[in-house]
PDB file of C-alpha atoms in Angstrom:
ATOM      1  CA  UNK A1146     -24.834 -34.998 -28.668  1.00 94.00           C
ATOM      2  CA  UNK A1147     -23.559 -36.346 -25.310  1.00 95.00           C
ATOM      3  CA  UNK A1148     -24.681 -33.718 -22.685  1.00 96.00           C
ATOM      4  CA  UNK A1149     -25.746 -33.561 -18.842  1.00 98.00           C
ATOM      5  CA  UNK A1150     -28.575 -31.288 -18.039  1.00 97.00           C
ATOM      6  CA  UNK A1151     -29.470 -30.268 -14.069  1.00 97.00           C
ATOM      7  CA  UNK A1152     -32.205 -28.873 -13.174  1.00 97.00           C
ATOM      8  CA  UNK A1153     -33.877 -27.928  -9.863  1.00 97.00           C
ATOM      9  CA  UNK A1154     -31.873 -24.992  -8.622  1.00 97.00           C
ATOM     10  CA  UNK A1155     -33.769 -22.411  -6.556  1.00 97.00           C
ATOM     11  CA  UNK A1156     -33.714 -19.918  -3.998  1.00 98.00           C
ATOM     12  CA  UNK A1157     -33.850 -21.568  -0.531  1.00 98.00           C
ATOM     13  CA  UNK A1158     -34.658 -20.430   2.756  1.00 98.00           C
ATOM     14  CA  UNK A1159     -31.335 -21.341   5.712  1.00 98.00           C
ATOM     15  CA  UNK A1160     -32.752 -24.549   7.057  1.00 98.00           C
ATOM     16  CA  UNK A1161     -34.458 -25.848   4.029  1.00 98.00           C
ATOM     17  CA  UNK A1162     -34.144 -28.397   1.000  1.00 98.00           C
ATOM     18  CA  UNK A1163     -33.625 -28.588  -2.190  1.00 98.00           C
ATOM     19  CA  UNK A1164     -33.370 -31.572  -4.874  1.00 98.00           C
ATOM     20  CA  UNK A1165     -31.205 -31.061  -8.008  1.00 98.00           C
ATOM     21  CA  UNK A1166     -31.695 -33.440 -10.512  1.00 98.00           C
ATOM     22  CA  UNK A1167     -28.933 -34.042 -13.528  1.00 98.00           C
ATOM     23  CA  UNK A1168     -30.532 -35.930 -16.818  1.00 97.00           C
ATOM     24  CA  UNK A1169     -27.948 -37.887 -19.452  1.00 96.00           C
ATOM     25  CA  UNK A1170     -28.787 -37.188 -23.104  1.00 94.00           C
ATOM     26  CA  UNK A1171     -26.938 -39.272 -25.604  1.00 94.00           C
ATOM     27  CA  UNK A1172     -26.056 -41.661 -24.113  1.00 93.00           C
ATOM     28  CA  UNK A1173     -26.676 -43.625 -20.628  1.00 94.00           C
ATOM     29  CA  UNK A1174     -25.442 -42.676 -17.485  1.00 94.00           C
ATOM     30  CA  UNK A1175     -25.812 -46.637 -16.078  1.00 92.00           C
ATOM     31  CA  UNK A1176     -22.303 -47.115 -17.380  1.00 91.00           C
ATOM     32  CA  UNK A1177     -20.174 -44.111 -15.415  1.00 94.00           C
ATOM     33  CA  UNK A1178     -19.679 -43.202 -11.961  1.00 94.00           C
ATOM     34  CA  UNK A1179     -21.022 -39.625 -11.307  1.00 96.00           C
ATOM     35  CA  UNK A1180     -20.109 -36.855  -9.424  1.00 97.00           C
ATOM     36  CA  UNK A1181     -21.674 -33.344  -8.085  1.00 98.00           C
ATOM     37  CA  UNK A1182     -19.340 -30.420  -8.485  1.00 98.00           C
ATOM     38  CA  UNK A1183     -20.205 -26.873  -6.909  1.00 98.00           C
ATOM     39  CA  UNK A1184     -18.796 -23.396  -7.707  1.00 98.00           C
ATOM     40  CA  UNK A1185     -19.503 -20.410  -4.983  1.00 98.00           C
ATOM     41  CA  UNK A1186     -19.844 -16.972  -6.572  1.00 97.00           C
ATOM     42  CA  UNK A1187     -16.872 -15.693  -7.817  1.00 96.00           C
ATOM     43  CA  UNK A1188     -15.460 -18.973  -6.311  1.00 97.00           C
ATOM     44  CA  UNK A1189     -13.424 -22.089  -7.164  1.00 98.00           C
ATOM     45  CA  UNK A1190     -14.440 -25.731  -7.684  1.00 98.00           C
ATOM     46  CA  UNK A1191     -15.188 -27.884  -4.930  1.00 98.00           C
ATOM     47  CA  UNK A1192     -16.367 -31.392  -5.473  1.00 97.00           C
ATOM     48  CA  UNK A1193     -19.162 -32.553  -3.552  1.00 97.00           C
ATOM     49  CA  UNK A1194     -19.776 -35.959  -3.826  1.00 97.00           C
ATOM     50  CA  UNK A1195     -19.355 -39.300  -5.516  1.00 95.00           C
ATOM     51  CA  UNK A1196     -21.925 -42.507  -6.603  1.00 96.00           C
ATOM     52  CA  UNK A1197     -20.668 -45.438  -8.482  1.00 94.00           C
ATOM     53  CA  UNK A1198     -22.648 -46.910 -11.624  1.00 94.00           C
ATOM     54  CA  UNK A1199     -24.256 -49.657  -9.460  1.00 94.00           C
ATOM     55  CA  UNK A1200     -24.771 -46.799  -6.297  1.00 95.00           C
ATOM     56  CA  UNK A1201     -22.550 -49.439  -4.201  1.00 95.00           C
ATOM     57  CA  UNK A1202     -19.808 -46.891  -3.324  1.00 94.00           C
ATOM     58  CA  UNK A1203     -20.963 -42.879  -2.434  1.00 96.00           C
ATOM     59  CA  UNK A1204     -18.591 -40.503  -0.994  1.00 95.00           C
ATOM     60  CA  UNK A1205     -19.095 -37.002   0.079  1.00 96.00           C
ATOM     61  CA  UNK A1206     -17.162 -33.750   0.781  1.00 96.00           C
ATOM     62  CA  UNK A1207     -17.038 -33.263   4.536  1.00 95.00           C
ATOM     63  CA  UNK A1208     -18.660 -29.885   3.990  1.00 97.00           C
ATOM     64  CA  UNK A1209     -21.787 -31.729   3.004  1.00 98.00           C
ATOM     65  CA  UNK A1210     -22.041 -34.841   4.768  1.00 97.00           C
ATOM     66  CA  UNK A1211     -24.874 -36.010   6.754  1.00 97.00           C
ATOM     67  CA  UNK A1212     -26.590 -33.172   5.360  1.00 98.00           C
ATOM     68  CA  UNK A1213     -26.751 -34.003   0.952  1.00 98.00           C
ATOM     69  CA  UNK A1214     -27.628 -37.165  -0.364  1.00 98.00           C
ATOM     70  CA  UNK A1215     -26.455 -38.385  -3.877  1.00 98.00           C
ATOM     71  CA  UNK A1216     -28.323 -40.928  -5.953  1.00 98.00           C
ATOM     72  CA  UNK A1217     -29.737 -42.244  -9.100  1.00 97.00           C
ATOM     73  CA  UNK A1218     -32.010 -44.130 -11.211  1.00 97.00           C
ATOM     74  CA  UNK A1219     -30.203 -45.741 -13.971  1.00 96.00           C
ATOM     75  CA  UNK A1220     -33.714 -46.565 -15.853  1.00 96.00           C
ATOM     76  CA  UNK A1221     -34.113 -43.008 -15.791  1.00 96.00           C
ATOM     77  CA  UNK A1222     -31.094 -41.851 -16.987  1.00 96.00           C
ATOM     78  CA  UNK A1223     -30.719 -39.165 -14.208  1.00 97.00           C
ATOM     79  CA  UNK A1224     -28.904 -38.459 -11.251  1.00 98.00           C
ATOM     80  CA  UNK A1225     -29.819 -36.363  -7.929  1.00 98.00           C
ATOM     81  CA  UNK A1226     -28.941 -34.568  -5.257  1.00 98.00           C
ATOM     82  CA  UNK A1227     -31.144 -34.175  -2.276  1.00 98.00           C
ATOM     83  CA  UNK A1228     -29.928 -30.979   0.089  1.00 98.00           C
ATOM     84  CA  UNK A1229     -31.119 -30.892   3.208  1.00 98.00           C
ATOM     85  CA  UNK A1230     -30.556 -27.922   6.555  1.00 98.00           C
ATOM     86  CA  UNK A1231     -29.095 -25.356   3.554  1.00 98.00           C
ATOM     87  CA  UNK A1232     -27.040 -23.288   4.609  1.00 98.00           C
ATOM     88  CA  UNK A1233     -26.097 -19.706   3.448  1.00 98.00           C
ATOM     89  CA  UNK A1234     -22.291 -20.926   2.443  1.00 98.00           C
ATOM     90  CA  UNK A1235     -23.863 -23.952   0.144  1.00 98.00           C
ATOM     91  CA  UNK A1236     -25.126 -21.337  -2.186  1.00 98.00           C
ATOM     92  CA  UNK A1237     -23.256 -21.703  -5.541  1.00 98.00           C
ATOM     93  CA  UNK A1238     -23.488 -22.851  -9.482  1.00 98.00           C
ATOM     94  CA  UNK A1239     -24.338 -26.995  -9.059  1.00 98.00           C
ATOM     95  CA  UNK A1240     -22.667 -29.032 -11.636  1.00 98.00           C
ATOM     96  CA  UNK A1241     -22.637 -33.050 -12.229  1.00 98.00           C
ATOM     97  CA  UNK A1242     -20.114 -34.014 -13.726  1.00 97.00           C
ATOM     98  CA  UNK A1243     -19.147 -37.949 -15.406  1.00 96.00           C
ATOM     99  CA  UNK A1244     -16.477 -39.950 -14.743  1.00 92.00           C
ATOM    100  CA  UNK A1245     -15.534 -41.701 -17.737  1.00 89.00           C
ATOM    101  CA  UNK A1246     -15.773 -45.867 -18.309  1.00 84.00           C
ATOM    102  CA  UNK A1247     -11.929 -47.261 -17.198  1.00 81.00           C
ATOM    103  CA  UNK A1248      -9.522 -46.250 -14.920  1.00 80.00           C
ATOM    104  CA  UNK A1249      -9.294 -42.925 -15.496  1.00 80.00           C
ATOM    105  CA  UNK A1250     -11.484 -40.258 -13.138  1.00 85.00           C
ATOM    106  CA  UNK A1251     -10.868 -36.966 -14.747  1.00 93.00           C
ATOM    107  CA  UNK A1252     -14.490 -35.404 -15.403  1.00 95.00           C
ATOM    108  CA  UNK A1253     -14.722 -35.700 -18.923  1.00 95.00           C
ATOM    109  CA  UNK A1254     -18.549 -34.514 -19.756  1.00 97.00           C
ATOM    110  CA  UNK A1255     -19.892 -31.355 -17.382  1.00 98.00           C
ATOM    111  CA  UNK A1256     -23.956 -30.215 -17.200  1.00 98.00           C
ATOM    112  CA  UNK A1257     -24.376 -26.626 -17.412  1.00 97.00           C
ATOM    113  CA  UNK A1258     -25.136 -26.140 -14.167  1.00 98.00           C
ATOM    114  CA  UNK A1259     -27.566 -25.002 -11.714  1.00 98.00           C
ATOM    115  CA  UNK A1260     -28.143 -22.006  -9.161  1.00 98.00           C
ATOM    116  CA  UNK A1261     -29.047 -22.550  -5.523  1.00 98.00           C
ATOM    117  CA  UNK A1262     -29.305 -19.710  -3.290  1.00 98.00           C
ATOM    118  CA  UNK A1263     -29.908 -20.119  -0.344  1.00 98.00           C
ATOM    119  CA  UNK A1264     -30.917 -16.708   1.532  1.00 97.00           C
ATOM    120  CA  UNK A1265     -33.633 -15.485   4.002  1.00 95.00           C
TER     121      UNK A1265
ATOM    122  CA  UNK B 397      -7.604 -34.948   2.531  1.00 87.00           C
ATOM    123  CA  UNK B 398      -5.040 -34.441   0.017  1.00 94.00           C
ATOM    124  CA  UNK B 399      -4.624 -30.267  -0.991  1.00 96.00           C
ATOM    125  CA  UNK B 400      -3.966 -28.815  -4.190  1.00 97.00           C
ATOM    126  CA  UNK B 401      -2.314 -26.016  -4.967  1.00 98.00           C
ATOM    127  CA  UNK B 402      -1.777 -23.967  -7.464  1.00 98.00           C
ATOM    128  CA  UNK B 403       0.610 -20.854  -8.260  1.00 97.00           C
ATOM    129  CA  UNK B 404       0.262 -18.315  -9.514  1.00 97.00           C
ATOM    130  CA  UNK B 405      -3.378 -17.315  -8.631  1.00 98.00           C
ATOM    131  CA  UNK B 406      -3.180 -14.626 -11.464  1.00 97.00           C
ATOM    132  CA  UNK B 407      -1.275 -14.988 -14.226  1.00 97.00           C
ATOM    133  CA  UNK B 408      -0.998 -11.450 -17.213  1.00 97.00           C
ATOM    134  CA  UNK B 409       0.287 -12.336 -20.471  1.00 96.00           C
ATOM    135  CA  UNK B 410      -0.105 -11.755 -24.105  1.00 96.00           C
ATOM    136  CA  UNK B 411      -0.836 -13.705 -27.099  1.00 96.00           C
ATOM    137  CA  UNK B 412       2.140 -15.479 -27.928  1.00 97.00           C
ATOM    138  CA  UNK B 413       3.553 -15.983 -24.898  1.00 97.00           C
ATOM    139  CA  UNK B 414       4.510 -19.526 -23.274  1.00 98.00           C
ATOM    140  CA  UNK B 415       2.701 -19.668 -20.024  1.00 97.00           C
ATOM    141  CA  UNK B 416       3.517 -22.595 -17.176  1.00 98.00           C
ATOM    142  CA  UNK B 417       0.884 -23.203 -14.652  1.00 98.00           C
ATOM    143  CA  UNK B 418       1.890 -24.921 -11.504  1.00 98.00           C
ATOM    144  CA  UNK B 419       0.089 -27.580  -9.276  1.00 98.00           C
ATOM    145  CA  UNK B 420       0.981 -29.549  -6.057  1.00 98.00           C
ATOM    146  CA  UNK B 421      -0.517 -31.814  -4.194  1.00 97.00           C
ATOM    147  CA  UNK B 422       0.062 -32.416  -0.666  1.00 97.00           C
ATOM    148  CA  UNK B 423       0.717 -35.749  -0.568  1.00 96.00           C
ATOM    149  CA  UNK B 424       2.026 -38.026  -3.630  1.00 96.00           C
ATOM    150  CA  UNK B 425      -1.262 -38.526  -6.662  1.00 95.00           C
ATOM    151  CA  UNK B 426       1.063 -40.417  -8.608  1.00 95.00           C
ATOM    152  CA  UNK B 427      -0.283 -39.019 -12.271  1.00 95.00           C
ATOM    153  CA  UNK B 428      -3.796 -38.983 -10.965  1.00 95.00           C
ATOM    154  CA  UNK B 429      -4.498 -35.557 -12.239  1.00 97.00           C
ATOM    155  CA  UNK B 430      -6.186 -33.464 -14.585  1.00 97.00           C
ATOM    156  CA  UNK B 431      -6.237 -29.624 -15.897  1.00 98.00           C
ATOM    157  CA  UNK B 432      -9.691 -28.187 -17.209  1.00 98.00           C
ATOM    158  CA  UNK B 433     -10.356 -24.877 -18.515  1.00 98.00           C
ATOM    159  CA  UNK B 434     -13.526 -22.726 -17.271  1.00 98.00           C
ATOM    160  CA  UNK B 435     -14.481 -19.662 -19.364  1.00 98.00           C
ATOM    161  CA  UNK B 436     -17.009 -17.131 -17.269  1.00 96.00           C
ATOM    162  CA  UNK B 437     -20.525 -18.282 -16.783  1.00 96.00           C
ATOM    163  CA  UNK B 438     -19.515 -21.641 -18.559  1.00 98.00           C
ATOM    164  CA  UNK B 439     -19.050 -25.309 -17.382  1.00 98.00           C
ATOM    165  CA  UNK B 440     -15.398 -26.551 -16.785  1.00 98.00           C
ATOM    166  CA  UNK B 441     -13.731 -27.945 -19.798  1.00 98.00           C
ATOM    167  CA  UNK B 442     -11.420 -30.937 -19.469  1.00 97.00           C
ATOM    168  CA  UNK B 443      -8.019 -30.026 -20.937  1.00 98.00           C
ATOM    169  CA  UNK B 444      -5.745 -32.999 -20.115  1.00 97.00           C
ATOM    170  CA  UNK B 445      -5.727 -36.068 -17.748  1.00 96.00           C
ATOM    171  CA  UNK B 446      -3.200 -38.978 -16.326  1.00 96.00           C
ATOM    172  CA  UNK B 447      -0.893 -35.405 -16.040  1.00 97.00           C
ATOM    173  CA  UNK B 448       0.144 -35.826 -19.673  1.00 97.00           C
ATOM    174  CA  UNK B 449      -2.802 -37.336 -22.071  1.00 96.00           C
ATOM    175  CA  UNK B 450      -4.722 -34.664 -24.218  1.00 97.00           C
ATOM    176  CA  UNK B 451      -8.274 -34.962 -24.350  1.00 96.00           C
ATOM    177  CA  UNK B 452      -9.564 -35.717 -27.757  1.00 94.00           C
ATOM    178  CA  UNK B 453     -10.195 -32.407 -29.427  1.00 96.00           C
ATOM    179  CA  UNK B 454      -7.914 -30.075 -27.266  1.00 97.00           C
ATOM    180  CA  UNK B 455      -5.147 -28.258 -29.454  1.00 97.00           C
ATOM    181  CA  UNK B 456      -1.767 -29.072 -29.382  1.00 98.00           C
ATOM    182  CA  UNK B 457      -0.438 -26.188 -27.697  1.00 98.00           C
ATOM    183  CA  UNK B 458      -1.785 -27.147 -24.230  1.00 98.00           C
ATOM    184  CA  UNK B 459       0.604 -29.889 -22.540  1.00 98.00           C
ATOM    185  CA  UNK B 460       0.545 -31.258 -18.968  1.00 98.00           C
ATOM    186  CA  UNK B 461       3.664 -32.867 -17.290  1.00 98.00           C
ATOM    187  CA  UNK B 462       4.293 -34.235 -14.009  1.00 98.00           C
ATOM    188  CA  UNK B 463       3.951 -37.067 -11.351  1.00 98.00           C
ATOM    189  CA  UNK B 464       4.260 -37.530  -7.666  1.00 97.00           C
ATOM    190  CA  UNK B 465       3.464 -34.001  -6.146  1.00 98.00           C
ATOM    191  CA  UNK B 466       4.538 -31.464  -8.630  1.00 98.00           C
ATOM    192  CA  UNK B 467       2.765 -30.799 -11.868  1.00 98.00           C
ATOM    193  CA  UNK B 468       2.709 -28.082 -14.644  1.00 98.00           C
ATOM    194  CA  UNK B 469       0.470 -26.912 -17.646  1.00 98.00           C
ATOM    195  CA  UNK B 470       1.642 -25.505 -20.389  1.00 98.00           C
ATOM    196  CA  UNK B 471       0.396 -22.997 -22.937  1.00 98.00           C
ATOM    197  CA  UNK B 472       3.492 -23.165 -25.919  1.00 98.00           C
ATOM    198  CA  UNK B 473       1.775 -19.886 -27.611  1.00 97.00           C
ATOM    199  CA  UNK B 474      -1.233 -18.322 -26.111  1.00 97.00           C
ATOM    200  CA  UNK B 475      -3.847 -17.819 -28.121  1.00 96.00           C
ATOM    201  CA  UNK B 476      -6.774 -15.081 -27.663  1.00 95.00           C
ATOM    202  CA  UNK B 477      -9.315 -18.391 -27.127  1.00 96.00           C
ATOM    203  CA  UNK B 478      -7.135 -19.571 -23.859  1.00 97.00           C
ATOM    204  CA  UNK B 479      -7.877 -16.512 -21.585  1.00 94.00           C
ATOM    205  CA  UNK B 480      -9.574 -18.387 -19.079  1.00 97.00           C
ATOM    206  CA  UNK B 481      -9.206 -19.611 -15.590  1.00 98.00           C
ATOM    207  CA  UNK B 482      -7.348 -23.343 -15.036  1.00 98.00           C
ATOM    208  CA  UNK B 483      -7.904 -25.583 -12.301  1.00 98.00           C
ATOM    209  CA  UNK B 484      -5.925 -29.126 -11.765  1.00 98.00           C
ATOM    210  CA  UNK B 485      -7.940 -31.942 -10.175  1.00 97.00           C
ATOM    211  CA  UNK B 486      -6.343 -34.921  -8.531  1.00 96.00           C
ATOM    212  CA  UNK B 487      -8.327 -38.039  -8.692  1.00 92.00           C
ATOM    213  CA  UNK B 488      -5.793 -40.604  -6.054  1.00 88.00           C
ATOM    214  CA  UNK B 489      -8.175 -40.655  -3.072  1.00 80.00           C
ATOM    215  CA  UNK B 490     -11.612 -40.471  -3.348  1.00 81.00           C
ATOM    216  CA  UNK B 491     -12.434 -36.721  -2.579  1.00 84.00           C
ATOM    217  CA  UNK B 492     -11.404 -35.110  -6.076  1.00 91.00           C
ATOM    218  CA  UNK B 493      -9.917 -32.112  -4.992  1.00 95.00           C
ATOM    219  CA  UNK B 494      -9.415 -29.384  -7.082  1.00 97.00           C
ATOM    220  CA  UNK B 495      -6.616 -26.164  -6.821  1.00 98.00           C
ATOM    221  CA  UNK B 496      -7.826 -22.884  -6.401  1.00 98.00           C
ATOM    222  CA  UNK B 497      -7.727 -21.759  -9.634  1.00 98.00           C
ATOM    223  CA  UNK B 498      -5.219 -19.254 -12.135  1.00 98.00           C
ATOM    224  CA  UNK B 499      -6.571 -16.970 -13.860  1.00 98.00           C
ATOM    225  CA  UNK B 500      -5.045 -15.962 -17.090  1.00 98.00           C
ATOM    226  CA  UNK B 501      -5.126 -12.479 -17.841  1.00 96.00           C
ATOM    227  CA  UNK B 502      -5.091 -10.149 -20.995  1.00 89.00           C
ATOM    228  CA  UNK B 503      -1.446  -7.847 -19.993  1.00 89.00           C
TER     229      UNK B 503
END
């Protein structure tokens, strides 16, 4: 079964970090750009950021930038997410999301997601 | 950055209804946009993409239509399974930006 799995969600102190990671399981993420989708409580969607197969092109929301890092490890199938000086408005339901091989961009596989509060 | 956005942000109807779901952009996406489905405490769910194409395995009931800066989903005959919130996504520019969600309610 193709699937996307995150882990590394967490409650957070304001100032701190956090890495999520997102793992590929059947099949290999080396192929597809990759993207980190977040969800606030009770919240819509808001994309986050952007990395392309060969981590030549990354793009982030201006919400998080300068402040999240995206990357990955094609070897290792996986994807991350390194959050740094949290804040309490970045808590929310962390999802990767794929972008699928060709021209089209519409997320077409979704991880479960995972929770990051961030809270003193 | 291009904004999305949808009407309406609540939406009551009953099972066999037709229900139209409304998206614009703020700027023209061409047909770079897509419709997914999120279900409480659940992932997102791509419905349709390029406006119109139905992702493999979605029933036949859901249709998307549109280009430019105005788009619409549409439910043909609701069914108890579709009671869900809907989000369209464009994908023209690089930040994906979503709408802010319609919620489709039990009346």
């Amino acid at each position: 079964e193709v699937q996307l799995v995150e882990s590394g969600g967490g409650l957070v102190q304001p100032g701190g970090s956090l890495r999520l990671s997102c793992a590929g399981s059947g099949f290999t993420i080396s192929s597809n750009s990759m993207n980190w989708v977040r969800q606030a409580p009770g919240k819509g969607l808001e994309w986050v950021s952007f990395i392309t197969s060969s981590s030549s092109t990354i793009y982030y929301a201006d919400s998080v930038k300068g402040r999240f890092t995206i990357s990955r490890d094609n070897a290792r199938n996986s994807l991350y997410l390194q959050m740094n000086s949290l804040r309490a408005e970045d808590t929310a339901v962390y999802y990767c999301a794929r972008d699928p091989v060709g021209p089209e961009d519409a997320f077409d596989i979704w991880g479960q997601g995972t929770m990051v509060t961030v809270s003193s | 950055d291009i904004q999305m956005t949808q009407s309406p942000s609540t939406l009551s109807a009953s099972v066999g209804d037709r229900v139209t779901i409304t998206c614009r952009a703020s700027q023209s996406i061409s047909s770079w946009l897509a419709w997914y489905q999120q279900k409480p405490g659940k992932a997102p769910k791509l419905l349709i993409y390029h406006a119109s194409t139905l992702e493999n395995g979605v029933p036949s009931r859901f249709s998307g239509s549109g280009s430019g800066t105005e788009f619409t989903l549409t439910i043909s005959s609701l069914q108890p399974d579709d009671f869900a919130t809907y989000y369209c996504q464009q994908y023209n520019a690089y930040s994906r930006t979503f709408g802010q969600g319609t919620k489709v309610e039990i009346k």
